Short mmCIF file of C-alpha atoms in Angstrom, two decimals:
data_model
loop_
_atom_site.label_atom_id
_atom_site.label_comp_id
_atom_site.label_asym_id
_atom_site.label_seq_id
_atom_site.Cartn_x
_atom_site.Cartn_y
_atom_site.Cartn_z
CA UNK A 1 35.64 1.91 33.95
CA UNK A 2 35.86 3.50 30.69
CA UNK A 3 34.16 6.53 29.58
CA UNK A 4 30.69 5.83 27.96
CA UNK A 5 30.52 2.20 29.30
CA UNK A 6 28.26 0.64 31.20
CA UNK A 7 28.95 -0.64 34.56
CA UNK A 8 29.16 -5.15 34.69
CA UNK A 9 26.06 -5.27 37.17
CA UNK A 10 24.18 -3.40 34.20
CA UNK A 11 25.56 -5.26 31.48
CA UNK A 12 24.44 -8.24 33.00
CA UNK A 13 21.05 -7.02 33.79
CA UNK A 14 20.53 -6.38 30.00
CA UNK A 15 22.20 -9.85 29.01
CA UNK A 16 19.74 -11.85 31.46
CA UNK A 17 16.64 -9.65 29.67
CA UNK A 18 16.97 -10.41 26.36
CA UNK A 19 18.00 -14.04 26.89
CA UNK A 20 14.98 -14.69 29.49
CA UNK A 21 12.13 -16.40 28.71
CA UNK A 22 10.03 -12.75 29.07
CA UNK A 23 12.44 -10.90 26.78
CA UNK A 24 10.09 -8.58 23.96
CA UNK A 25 12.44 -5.79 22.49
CA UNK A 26 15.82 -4.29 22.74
CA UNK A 27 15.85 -0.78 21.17
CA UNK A 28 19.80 1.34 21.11
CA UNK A 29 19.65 4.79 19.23
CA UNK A 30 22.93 6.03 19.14
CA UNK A 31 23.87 10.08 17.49
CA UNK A 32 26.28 11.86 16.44
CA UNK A 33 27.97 14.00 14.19
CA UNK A 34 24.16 14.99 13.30
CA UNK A 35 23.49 11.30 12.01
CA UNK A 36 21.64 8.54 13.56
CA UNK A 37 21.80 4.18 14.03
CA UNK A 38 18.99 2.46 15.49
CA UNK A 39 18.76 -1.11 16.45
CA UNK A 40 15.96 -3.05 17.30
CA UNK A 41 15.97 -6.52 18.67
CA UNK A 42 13.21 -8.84 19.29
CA UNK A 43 12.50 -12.80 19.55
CA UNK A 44 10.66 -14.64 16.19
CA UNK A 45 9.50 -17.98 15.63
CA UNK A 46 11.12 -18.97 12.27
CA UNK A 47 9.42 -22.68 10.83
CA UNK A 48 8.96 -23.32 14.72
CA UNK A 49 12.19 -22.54 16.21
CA UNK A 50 13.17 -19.22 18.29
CA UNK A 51 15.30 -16.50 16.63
CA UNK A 52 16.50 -13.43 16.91
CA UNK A 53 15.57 -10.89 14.70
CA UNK A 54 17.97 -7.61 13.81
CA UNK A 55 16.22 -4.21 12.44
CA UNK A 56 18.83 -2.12 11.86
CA UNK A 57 18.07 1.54 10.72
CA UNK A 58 21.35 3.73 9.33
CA UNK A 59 20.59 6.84 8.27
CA UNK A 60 17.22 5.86 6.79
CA UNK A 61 18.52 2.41 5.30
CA UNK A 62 17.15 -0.45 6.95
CA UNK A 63 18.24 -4.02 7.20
CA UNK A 64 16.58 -6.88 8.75
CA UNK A 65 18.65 -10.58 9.69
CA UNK A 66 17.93 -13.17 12.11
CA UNK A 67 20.19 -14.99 13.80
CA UNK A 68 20.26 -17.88 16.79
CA UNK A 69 20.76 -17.55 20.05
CA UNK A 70 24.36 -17.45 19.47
CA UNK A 71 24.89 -15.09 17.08
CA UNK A 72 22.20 -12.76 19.02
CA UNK A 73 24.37 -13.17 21.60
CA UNK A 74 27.31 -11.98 19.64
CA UNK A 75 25.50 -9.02 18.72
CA UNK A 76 24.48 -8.11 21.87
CA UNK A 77 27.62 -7.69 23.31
CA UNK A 78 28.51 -5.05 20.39
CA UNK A 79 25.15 -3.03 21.70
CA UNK A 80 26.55 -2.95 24.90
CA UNK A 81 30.34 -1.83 24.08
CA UNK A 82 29.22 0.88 21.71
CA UNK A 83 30.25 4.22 22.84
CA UNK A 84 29.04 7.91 22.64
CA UNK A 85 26.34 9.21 23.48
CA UNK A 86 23.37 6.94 23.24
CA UNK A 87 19.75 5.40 24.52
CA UNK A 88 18.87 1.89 25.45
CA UNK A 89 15.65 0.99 26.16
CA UNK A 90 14.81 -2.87 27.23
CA UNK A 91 11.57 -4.31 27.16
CA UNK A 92 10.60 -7.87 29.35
CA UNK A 93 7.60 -9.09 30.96
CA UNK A 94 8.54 -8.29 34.32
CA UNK A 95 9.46 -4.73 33.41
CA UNK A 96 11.58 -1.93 31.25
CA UNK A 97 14.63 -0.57 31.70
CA UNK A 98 16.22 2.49 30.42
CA UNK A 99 19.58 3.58 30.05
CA UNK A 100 20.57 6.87 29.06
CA UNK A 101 24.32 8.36 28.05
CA UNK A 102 24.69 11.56 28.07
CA UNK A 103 27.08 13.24 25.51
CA UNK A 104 29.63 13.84 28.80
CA UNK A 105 29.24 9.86 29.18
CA UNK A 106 27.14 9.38 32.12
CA UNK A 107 24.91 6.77 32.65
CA UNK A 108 21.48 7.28 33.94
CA UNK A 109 19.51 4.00 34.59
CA UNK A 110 15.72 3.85 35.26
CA UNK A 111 13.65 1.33 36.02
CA UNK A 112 9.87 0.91 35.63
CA UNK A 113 7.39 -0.81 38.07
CA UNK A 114 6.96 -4.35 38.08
CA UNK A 115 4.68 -5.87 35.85
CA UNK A 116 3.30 -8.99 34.88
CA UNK A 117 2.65 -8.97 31.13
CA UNK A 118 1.85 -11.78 28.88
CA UNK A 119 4.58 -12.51 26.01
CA UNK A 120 4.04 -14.51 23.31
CA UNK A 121 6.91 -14.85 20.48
CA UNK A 122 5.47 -13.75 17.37
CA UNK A 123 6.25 -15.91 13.94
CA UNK A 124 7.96 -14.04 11.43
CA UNK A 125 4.79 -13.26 9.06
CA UNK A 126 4.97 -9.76 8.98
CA UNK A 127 7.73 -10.54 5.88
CA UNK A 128 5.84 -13.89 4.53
CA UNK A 129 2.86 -12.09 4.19
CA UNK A 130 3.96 -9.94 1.44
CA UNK A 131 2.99 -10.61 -1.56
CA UNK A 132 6.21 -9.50 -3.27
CA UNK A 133 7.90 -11.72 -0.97
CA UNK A 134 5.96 -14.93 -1.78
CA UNK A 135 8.04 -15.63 -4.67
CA UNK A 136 11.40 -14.99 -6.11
CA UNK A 137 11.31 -11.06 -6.83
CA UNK A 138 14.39 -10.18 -6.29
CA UNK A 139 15.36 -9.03 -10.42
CA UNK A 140 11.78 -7.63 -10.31
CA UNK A 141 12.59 -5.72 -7.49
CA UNK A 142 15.72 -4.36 -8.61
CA UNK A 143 14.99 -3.55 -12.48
CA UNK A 144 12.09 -1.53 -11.02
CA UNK A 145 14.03 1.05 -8.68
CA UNK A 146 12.46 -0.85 -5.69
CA UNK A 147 15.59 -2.36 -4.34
CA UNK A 148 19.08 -1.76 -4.47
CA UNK A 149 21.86 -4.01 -5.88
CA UNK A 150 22.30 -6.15 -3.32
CA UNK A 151 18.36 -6.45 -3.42
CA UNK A 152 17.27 -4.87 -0.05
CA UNK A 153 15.01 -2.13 -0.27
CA UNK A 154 15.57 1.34 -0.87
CA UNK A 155 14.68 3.40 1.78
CA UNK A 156 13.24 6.11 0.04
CA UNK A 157 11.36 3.74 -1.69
CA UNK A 158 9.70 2.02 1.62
CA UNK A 159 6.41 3.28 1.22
CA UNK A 160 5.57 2.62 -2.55
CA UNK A 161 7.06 -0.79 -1.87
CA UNK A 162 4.27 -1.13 0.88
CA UNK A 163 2.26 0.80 -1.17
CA UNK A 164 2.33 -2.10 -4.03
CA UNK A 165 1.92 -4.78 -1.42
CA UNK A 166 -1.50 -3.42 -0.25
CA UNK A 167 -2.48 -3.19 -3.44
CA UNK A 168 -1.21 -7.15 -4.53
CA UNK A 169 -3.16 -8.44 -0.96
CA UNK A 170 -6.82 -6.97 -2.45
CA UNK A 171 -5.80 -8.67 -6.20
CA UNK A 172 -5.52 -12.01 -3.59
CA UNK A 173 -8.86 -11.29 -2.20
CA UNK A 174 -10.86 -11.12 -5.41
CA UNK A 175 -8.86 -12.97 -7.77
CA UNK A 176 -9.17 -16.77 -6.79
CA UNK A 177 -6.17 -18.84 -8.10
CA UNK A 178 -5.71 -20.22 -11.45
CA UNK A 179 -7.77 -23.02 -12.41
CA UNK A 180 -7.11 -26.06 -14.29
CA UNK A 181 -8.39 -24.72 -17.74
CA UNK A 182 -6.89 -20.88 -16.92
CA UNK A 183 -8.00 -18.75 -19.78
CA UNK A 184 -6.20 -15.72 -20.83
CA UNK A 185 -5.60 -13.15 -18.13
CA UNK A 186 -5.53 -9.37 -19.52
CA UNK A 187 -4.96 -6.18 -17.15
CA UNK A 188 -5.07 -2.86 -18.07
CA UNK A 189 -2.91 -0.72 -15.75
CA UNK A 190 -4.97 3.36 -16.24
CA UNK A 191 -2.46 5.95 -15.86
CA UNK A 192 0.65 3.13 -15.36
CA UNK A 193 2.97 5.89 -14.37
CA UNK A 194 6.48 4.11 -14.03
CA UNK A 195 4.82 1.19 -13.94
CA UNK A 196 5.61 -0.05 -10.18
CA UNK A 197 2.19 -1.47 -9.77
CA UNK A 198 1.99 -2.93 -13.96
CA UNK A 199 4.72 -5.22 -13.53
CA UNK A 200 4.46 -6.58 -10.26
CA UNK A 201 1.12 -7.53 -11.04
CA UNK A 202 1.76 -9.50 -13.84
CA UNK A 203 4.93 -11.76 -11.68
CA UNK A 204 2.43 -11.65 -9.11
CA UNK A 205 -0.63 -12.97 -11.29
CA UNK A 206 2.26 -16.01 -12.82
CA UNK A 207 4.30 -16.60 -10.14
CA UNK A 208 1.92 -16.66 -7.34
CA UNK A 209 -1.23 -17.57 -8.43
CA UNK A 210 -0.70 -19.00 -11.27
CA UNK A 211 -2.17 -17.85 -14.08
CA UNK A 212 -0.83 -19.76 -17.34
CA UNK A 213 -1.72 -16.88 -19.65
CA UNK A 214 -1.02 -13.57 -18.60
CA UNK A 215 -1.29 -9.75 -20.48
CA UNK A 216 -1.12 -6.67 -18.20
CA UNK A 217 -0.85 -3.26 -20.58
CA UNK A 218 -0.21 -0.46 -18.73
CA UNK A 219 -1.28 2.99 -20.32
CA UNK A 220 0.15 6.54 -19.62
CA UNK A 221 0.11 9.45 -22.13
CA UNK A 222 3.95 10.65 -20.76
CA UNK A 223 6.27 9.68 -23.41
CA UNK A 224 9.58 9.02 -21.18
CA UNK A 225 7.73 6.57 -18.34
CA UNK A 226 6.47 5.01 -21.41
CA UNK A 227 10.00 4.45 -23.09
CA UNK A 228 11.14 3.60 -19.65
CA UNK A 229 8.90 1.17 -18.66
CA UNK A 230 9.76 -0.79 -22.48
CA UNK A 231 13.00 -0.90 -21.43
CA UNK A 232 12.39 -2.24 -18.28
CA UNK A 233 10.08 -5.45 -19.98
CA UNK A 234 12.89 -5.57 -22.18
CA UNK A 235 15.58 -6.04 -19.19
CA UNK A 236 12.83 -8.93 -17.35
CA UNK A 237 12.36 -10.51 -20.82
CA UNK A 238 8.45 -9.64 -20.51
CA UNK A 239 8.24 -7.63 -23.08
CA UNK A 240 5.50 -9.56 -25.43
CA UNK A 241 3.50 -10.16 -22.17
CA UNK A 242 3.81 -6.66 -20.09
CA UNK A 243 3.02 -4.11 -22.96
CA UNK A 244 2.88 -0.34 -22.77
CA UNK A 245 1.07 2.43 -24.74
CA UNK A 246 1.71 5.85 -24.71
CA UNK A 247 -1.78 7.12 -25.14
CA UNK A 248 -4.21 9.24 -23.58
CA UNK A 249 -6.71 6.81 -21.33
CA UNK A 250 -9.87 8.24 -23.20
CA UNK A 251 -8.24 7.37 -26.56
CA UNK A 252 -7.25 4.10 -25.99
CA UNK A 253 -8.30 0.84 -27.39
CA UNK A 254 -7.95 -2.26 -25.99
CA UNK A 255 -8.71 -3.96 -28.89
CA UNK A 256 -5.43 -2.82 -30.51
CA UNK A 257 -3.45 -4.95 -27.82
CA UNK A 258 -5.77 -7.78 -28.58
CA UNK A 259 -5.76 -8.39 -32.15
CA UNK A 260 -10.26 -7.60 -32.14
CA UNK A 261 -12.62 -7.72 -29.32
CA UNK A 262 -11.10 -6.64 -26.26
CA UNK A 263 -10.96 -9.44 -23.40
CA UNK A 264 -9.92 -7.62 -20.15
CA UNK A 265 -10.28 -9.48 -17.38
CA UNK A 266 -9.30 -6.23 -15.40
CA UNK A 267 -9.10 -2.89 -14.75
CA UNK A 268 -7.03 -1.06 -12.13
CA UNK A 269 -5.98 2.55 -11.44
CA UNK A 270 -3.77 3.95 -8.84
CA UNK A 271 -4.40 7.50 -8.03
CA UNK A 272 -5.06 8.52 -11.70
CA UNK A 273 -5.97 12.05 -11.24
CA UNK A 274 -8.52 14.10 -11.85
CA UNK A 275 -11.81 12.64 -13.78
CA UNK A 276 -8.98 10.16 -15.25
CA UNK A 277 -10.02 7.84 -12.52
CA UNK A 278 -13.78 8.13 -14.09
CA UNK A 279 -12.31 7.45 -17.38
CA UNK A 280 -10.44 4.41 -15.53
CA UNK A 281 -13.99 3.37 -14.35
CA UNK A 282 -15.73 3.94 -17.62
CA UNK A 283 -13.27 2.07 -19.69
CA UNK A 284 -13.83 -1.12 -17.40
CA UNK A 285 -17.74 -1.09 -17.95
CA UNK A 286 -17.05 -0.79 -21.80
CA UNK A 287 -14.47 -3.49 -22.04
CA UNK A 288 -17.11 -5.71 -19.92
CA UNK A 289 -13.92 -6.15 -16.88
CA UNK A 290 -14.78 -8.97 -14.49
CA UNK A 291 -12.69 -6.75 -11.76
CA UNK A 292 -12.14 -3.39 -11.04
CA UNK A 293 -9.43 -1.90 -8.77
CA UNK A 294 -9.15 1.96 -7.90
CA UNK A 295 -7.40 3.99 -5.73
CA UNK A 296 -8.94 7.26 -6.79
CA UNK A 297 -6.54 10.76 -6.42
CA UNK A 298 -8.08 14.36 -6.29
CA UNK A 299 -11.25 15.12 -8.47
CA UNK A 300 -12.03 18.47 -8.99
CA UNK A 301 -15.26 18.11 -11.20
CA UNK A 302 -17.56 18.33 -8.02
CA UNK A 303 -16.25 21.08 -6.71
CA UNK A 304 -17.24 23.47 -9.22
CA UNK A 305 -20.85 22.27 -9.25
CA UNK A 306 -21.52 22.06 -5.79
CA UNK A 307 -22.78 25.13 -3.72
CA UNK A 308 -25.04 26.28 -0.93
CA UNK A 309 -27.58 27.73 -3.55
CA UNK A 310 -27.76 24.48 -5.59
CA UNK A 311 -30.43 23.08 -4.07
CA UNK A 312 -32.79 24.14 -0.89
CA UNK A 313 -31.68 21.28 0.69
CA UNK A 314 -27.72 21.92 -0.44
CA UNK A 315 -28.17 25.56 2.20
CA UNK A 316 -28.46 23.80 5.11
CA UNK A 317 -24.25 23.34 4.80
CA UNK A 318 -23.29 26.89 3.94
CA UNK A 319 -21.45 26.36 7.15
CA UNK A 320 -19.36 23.89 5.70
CA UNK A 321 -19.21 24.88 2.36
CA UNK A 322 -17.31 28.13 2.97
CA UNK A 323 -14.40 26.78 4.18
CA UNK A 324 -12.41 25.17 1.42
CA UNK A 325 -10.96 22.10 3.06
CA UNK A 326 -13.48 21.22 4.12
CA UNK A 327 -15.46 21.56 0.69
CA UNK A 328 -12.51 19.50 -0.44
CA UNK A 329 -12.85 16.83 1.81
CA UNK A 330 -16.76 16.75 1.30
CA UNK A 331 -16.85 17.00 -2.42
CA UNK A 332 -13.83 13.72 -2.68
CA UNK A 333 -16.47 11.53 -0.19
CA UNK A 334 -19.43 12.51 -2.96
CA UNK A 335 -17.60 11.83 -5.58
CA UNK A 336 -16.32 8.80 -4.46
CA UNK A 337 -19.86 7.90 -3.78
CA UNK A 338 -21.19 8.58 -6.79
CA UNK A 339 -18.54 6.39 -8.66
CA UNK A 340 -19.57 3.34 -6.02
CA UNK A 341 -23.34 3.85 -6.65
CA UNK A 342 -22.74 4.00 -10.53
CA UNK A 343 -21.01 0.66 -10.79
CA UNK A 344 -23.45 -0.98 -8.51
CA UNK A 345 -26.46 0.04 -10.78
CA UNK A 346 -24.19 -1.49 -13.89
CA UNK A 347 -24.19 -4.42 -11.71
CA UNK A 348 -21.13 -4.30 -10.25
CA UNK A 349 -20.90 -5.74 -6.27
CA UNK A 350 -18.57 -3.02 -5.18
CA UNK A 351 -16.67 -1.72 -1.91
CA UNK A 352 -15.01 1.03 -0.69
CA UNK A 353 -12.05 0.13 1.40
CA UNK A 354 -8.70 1.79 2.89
CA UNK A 355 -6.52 -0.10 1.33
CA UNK A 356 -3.35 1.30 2.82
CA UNK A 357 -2.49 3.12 6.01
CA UNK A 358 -2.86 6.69 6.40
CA UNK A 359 0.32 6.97 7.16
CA UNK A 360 1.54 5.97 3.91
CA UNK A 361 -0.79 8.21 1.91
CA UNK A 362 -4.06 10.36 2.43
CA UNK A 363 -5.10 8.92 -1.11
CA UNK A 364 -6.13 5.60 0.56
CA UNK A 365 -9.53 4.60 -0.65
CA UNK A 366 -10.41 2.26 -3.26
CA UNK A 367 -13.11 0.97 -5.18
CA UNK A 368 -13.20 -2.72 -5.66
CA UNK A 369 -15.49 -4.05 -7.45
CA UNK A 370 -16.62 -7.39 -9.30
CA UNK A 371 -19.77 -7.57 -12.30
CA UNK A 372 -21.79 -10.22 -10.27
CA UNK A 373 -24.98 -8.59 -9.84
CA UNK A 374 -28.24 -7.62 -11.89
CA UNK A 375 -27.80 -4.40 -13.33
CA UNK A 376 -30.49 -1.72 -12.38
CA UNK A 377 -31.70 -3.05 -8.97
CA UNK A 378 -34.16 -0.02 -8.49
CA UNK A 379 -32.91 0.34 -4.48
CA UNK A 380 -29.52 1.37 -6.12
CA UNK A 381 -30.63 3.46 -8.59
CA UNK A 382 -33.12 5.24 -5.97
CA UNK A 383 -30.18 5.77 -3.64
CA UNK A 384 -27.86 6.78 -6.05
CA UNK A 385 -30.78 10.06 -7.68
CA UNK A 386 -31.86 10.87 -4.18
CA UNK A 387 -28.35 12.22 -3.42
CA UNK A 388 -27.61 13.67 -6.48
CA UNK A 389 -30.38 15.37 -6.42
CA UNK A 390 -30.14 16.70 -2.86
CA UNK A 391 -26.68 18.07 -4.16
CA UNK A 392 -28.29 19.32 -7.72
CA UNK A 393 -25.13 17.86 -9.86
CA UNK A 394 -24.88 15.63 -12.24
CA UNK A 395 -21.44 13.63 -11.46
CA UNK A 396 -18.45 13.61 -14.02
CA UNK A 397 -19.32 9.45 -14.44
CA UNK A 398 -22.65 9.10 -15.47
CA UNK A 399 -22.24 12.20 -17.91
CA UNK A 400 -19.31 9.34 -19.37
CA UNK A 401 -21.65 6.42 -19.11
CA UNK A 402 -25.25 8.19 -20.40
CA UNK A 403 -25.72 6.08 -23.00
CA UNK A 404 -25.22 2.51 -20.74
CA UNK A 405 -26.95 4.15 -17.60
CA UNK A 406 -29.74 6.06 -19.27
CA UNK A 407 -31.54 2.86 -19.72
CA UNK A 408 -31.78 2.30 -15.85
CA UNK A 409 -31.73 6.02 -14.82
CA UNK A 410 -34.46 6.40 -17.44
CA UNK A 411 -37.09 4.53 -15.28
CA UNK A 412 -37.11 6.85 -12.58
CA UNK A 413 -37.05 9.95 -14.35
#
């Protein structure tokens, strides 16, 4: 026997777990030369028959095929023969089993207890479920730096590619698919940044749910993501329907996309900094939006206004206060607060939701939020002054939106 390889009895142990009815994952990380190959394999249902699905991860580039049982089977004898130093760890109903090679090529087998676990093979919908893959977005994909040529997905570029997804499955959620007698559908992208987000919303609003009539501008006041993003409608031959506008968000106007009264249908923001997220918010109440979509970013506003010796009630957290992470934290779940509160007196039904995973960013809040509701339901308004008051601070918002909110505010005063 070879250096590195595995004895037949073993071989044949691993062959008989993945192709038994109990099989759930075969896992081989192999390193060297300071770089690393991972392989996962695990069973899928694809439209109703068994596969095998490959997740291959080379030096952070992934790849994902399925294949039958015979090309698994192919494959699996190319796990086994690889040599060097290496891990295999093999997961079935009954039980695991681990092999280990050292870098001197000995091989160390364990074995777990027996067990008796329930497997069921899982459909493939972890992919389908994507918006972006729901339709043809390969080009899309590609003109926006999210895939490569060959149209897998950058690595590097994983978690705004997730990121984008997230964002598409809450646009599925509130916006119901296009009726018969669509009217025009207008988006206004706050702070568009390179525009990841702008144009995948507008394939995804056509393509997917079928909108007839679709407009998404996307606003930043940074000159070269502006130019970029023009180039990039120009190269997906969207460029009268995804429009850009290198302008500060307070001194835009809508109406100059929309040849008069602006029509937005509406408004999102991904982690627009600073109070531009409350000029994101503001904007939508003045255009009248139907929908509102926010991931809010860091707001600094509150900060500065809230203190221990605001209020006699605001000394009861001096504790907490002097620590400035903490403060942080506390002042981004006010402010956040405050923004929810303010759009439900205005008569907007709104949530706060984590629309992403942690994992992929701490920024993963949003405000969604659809005009539905009477504005200036006094139980809103009377939660909304007894905790500004109790802080003694008059949020960044409702300074923007005194002339719409004094009106309601106004009764309580």
């Amino acid at each position: 026997m070879e250096k590195f390889e595995l004895e037949e009895k073993l071989q044949e142990e691993i062959r008989k777990g993945v192709f038994s009815d109990g099989f759930m994952k075969l896992v081989q990380s192999v390193r060297r030369n300071g770089k690393s190959f991972k392989i996962a394999l695990r069973p899928v249902l694809i439209g109703g028959v068994k596969k095998y699905q490959a997740e291959m991860t080379d030096e952070g580039r992934v790849q994902v095929k399925n294949f039958d049982a015979n090309g698994a089977a192919e494959g699996l004898e190319e796990i086994i023969a690889q040599k060097g130093a290496r891990e295999l760890h093999l997961l079935t109903a009954s039980g695991d089993l681990h092999v280990r090679v050292t870098k001197k090529g000995h091989v160390l087998a364990s074995r777990s207890a027996a067990m008796d676990r329930q497997v069921s093979v899982q459909g493939n919908d972890r992919v389908k479920n994507l918006p972006l893959a729901g339709f043809d977005a390969a080009a899309l994909l590609r003109a926006i730096g999210l895939a490569d040529g060959e149209g897998k997905i950058r690595a590097s570029m994983r978690g705004k590619y997730d990121q984008v997804n997230e964002f598409l499955k809450v646009v599925k959620d509130v916006v119901p698919p296009a009726p018969a007698n669509a009217a025009p559908f207008t988006v206004v992208d706050c702070g568009c940044g390179k525009a990841y987000l702008t144009f995948a919303l507008y394939f995804y609003l056509t393509r997917t749910l079928g909108y007839p009539d679709v407009r998404v501008v996307g606003v930043d006041r940074r000159a070269d993501v502006i130019a970029a993003a023009r180039k990039t409608a120009e190269q997906l031959d969207v460029a009268e329907k995804v429009l850009f506008a290198e302008s500060d968000l307070a001194a835009f106007d809508a109406a100059s996309f929309g040849g008069g009264t602006p029509d937005v249908s509406m408004v999102v923001s991904l982690h627009a900094c600073d109070t531009a997220t409350d000029e994101a918010l503001a904007k939508a109440v003045e255009w009248k939006a139907r929908w509102i979509l926010s991931a809010p970013c860091c707001q600094h506003e509150l900060q500065k206004a809230v203190s221990p010796s605001a209020t006699p009630q605001a000394g009861a957290f001096a504790g907490l206060l002097r620590h400035g992470i903490l403060r942080e934290r506390l002042c981004d779940l006010l402010t956040d607060s405050f923004r929810a509160m303010i759009l439900r007196i205005l008569g907007f039904k709104t949530q706060v939701i984590e629309f992403v995973s942690p994992d992929a960013t701490a920024r993963n809040v949003m405000l969604k939020a659809e005009f539905c509701l009477k504005p200036g339901q006094s139980g809103v308004v009377s939660e909304y002054l007894n905790l500004r008051d109790f802080w003694g601070v008059t949020p960044w918002l409702e300074a923007r939106l005194a002339k719409i909110l004094e009106k309601h505010l106004a009764r309580f005063a």
